[in-house]
mmCIF file of N, CA and C in Angstrom:
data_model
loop_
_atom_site.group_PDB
_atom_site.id
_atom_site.type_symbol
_atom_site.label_atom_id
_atom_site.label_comp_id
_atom_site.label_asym_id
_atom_site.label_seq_id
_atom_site.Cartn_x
_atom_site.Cartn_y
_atom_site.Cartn_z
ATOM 1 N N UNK A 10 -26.278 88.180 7.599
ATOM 2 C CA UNK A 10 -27.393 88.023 6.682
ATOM 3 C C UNK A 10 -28.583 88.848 7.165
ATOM 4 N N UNK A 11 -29.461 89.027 6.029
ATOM 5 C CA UNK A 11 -30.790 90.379 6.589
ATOM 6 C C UNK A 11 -31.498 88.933 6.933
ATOM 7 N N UNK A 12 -32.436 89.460 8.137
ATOM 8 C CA UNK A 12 -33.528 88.914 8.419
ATOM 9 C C UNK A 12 -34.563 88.565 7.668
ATOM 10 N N UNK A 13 -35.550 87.347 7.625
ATOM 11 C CA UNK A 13 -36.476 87.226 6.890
ATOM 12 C C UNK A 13 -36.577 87.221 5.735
ATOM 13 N N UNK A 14 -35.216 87.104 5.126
ATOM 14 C CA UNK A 14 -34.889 87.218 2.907
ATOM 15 C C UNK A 14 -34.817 85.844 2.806
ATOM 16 N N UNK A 15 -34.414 85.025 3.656
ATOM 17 C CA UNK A 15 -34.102 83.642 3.463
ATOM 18 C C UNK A 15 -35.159 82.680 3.517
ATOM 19 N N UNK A 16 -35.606 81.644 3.058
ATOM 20 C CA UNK A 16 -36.293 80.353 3.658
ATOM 21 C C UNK A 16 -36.303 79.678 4.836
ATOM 22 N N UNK A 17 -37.436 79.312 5.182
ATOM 23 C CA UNK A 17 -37.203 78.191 6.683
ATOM 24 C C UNK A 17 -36.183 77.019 5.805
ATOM 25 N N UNK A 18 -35.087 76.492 6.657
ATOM 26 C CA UNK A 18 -34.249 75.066 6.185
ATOM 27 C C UNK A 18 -34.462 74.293 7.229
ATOM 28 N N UNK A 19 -35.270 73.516 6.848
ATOM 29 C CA UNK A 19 -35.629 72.076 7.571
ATOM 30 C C UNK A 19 -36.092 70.660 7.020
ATOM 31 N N UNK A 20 -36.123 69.824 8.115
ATOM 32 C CA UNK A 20 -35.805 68.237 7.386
ATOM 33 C C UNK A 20 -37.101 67.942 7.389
ATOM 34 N N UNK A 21 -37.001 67.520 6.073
ATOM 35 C CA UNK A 21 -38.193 66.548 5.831
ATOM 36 C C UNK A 21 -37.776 65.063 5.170
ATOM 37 N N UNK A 22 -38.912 64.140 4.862
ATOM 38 C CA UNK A 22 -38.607 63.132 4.524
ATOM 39 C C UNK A 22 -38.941 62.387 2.949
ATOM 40 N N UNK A 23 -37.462 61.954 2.127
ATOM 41 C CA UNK A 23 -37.364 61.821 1.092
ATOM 42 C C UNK A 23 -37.926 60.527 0.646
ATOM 43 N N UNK A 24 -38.982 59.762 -0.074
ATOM 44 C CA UNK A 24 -39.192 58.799 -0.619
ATOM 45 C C UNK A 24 -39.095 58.605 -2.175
ATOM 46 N N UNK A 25 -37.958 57.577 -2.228
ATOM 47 C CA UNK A 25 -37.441 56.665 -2.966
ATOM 48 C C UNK A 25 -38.376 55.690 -4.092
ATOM 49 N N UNK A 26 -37.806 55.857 -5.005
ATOM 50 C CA UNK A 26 -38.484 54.858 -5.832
ATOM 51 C C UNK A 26 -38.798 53.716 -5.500
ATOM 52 N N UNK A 27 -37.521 53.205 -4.953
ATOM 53 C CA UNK A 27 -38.090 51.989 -4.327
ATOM 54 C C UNK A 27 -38.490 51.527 -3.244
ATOM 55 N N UNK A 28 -39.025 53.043 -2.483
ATOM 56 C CA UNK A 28 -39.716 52.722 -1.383
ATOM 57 C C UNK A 28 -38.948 53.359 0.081
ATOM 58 N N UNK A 29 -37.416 53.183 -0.156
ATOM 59 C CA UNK A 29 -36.996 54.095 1.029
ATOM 60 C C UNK A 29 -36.944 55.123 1.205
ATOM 61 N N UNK A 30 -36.907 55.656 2.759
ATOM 62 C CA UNK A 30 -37.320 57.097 2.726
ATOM 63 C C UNK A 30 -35.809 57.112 3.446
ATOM 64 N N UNK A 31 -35.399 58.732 3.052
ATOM 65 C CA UNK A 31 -34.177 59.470 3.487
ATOM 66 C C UNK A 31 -34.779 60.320 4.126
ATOM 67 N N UNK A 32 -33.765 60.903 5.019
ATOM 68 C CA UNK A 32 -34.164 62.373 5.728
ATOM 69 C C UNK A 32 -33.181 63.582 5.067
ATOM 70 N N UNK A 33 -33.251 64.319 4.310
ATOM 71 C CA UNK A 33 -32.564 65.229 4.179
ATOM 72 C C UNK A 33 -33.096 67.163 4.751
ATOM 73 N N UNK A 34 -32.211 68.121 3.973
ATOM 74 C CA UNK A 34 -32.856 69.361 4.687
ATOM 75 C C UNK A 34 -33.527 69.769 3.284
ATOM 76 N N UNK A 35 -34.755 70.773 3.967
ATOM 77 C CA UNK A 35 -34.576 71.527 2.538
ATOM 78 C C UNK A 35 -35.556 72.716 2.781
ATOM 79 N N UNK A 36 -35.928 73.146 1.659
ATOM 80 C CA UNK A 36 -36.909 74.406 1.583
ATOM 81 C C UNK A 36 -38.305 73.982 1.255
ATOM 82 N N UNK A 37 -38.427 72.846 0.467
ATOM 83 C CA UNK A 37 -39.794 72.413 0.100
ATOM 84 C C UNK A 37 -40.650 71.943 1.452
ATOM 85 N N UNK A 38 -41.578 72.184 1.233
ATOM 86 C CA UNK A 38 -42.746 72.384 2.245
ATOM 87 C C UNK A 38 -42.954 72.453 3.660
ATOM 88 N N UNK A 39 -43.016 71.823 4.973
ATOM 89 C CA UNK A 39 -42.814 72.116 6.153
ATOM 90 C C UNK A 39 -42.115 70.901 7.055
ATOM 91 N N UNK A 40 -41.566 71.149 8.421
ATOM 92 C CA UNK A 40 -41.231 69.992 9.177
ATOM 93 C C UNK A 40 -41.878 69.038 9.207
ATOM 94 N N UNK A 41 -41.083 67.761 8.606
ATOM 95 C CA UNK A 41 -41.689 66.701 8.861
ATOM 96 C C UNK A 41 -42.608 65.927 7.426
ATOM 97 N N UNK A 42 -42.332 66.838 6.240
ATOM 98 C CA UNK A 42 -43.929 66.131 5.400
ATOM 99 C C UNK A 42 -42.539 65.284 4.659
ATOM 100 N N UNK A 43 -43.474 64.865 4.047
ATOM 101 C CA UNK A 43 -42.676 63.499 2.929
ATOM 102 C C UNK A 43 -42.580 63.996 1.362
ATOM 103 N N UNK A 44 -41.628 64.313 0.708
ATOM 104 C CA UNK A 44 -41.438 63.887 -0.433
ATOM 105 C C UNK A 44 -41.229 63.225 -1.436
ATOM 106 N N UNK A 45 -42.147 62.310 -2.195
ATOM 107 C CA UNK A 45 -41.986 61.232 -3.141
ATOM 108 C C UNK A 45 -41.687 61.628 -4.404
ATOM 109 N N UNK A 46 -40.511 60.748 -4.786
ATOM 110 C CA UNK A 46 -39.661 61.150 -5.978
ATOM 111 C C UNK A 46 -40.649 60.201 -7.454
ATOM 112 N N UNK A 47 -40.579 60.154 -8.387
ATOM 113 C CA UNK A 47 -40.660 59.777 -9.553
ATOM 114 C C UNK A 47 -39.703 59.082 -10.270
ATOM 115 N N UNK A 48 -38.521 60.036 -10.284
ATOM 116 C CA UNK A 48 -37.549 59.498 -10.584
ATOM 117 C C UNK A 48 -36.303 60.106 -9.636
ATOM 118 N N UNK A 49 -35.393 59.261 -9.273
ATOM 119 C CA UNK A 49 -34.188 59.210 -8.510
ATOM 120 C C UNK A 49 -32.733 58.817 -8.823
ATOM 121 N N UNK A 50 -31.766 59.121 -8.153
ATOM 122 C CA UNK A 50 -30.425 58.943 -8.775
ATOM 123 C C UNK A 50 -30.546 57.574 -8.106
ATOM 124 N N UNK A 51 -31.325 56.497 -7.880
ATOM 125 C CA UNK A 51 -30.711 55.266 -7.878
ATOM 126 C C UNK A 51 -31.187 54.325 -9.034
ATOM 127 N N UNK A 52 -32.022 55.033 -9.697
ATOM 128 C CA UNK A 52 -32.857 54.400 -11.347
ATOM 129 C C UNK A 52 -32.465 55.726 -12.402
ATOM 130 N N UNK A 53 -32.050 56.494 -12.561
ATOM 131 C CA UNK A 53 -32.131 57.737 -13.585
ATOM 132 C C UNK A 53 -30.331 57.099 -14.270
ATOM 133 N N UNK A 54 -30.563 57.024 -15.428
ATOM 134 C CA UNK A 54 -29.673 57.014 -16.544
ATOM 135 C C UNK A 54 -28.684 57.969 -16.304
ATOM 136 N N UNK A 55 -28.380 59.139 -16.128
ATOM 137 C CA UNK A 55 -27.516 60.199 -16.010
ATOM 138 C C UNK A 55 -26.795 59.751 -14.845
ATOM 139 N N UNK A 56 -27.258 59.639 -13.462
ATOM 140 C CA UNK A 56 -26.558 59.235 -12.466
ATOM 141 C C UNK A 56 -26.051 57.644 -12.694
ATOM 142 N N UNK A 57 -26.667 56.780 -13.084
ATOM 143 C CA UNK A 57 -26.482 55.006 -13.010
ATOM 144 C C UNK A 57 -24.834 54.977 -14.478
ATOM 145 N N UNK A 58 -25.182 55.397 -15.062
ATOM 146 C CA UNK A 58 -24.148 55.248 -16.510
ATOM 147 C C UNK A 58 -24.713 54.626 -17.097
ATOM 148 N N UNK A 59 -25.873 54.269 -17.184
ATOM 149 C CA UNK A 59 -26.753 53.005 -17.816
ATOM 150 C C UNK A 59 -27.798 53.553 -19.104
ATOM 151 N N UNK A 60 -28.084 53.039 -20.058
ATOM 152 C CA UNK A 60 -28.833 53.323 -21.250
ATOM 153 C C UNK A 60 -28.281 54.842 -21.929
ATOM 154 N N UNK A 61 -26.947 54.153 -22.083
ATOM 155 C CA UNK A 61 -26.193 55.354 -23.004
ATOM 156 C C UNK A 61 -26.286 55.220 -24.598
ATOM 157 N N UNK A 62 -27.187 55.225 -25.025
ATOM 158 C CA UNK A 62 -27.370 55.415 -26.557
ATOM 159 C C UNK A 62 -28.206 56.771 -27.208
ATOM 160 N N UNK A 63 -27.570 56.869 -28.240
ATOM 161 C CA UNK A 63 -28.290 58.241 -28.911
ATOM 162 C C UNK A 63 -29.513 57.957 -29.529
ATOM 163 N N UNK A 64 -30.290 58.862 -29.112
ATOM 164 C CA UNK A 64 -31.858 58.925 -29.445
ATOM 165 C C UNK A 64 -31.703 59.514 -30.618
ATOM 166 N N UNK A 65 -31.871 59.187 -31.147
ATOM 167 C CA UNK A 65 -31.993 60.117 -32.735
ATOM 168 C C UNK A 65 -32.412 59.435 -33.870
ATOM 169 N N UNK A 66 -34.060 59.271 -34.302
ATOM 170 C CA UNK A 66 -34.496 58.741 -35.016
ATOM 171 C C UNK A 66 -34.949 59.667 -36.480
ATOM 172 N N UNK A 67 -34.011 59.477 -37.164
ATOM 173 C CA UNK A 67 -34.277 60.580 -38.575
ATOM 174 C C UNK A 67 -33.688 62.111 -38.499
ATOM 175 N N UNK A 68 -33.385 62.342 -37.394
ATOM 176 C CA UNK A 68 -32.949 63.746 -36.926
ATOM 177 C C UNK A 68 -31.755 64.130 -37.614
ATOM 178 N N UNK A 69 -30.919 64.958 -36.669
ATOM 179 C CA UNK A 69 -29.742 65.600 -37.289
ATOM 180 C C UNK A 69 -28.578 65.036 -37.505
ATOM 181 N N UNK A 70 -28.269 63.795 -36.555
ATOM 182 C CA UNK A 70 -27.234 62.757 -36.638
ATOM 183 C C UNK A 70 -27.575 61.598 -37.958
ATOM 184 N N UNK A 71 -28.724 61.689 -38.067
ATOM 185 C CA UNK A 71 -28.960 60.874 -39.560
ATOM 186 C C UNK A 71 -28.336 61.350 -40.770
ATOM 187 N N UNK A 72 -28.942 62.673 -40.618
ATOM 188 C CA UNK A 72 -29.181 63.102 -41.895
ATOM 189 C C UNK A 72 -27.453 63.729 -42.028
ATOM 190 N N UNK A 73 -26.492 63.830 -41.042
ATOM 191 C CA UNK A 73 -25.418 64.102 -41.110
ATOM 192 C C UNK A 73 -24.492 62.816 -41.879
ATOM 193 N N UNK A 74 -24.724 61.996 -40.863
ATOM 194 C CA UNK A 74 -24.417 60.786 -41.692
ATOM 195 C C UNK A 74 -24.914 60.438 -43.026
ATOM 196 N N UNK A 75 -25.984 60.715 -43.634
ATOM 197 C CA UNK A 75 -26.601 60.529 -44.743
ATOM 198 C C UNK A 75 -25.610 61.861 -45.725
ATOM 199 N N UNK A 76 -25.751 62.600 -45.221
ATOM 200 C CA UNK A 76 -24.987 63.493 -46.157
ATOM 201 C C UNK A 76 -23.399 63.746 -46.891
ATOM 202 N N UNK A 77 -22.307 63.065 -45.600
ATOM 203 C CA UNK A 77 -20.794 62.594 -45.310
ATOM 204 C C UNK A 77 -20.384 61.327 -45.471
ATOM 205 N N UNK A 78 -21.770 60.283 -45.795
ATOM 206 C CA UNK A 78 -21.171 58.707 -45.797
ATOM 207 C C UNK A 78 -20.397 58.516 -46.615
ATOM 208 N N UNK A 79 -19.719 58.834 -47.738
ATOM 209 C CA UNK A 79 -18.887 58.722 -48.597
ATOM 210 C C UNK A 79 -17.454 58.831 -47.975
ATOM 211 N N UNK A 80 -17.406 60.166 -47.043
ATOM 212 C CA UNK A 80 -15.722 60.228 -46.170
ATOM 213 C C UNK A 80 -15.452 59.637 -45.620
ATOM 214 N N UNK A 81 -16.184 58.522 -44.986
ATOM 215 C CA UNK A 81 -15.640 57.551 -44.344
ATOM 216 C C UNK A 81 -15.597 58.094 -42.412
ATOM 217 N N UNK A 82 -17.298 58.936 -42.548
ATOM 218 C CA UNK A 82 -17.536 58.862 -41.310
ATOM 219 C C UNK A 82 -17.996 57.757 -40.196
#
C-alpha cells in the first residue's frame, strides 16, 4: 500500500442508545473520543424485524389498489 493515502484506524468508543458503550475501530475522529449513536441496531426496525408495515398514506399503493380492486387484488 502507498504511504499516507489511507486513514489513521483506531479505537474509539461507541455509545448506545441505551447507554452502553462498545469499543470498536474506526476512522471517525481520534484515539479514545466517544461516539453517541441516535439510532442503533439494537432499537432500528431494519435490524430488530420489528414495525414491518407499509407506510403509504394515499400514495402509489393506494391508488394502485384503487385502480385494480375489481381483479381481485
Amino acid at each position: 500500500m502507498k504511504k499516507d493515502t489511507h486513514p489513521e484506524y483506531h479505537i474509539i468508543d461507541v455509545k448506545m442508545t441505551n447507554g452502553d458503550v462498545v469499543q470498536m475501530k474506526s476512522t471517525w475522529g481520534a484515539e479514545g473520543d466517544q461516539l453517541a449513536l441516535d439510532i442503533d441496531p439494537s432499537v432500528h426496525p431494519a435490524w430488530t424485524g420489528g414495525n414491518q408495515r407499509l407506510m403509504d398514506t394515499g400514495g402509489r399503493v393506494s391508488k394502485f389498489k384503487n385502480k385494480y380492486e375489481g381483479l381481485g387484488f
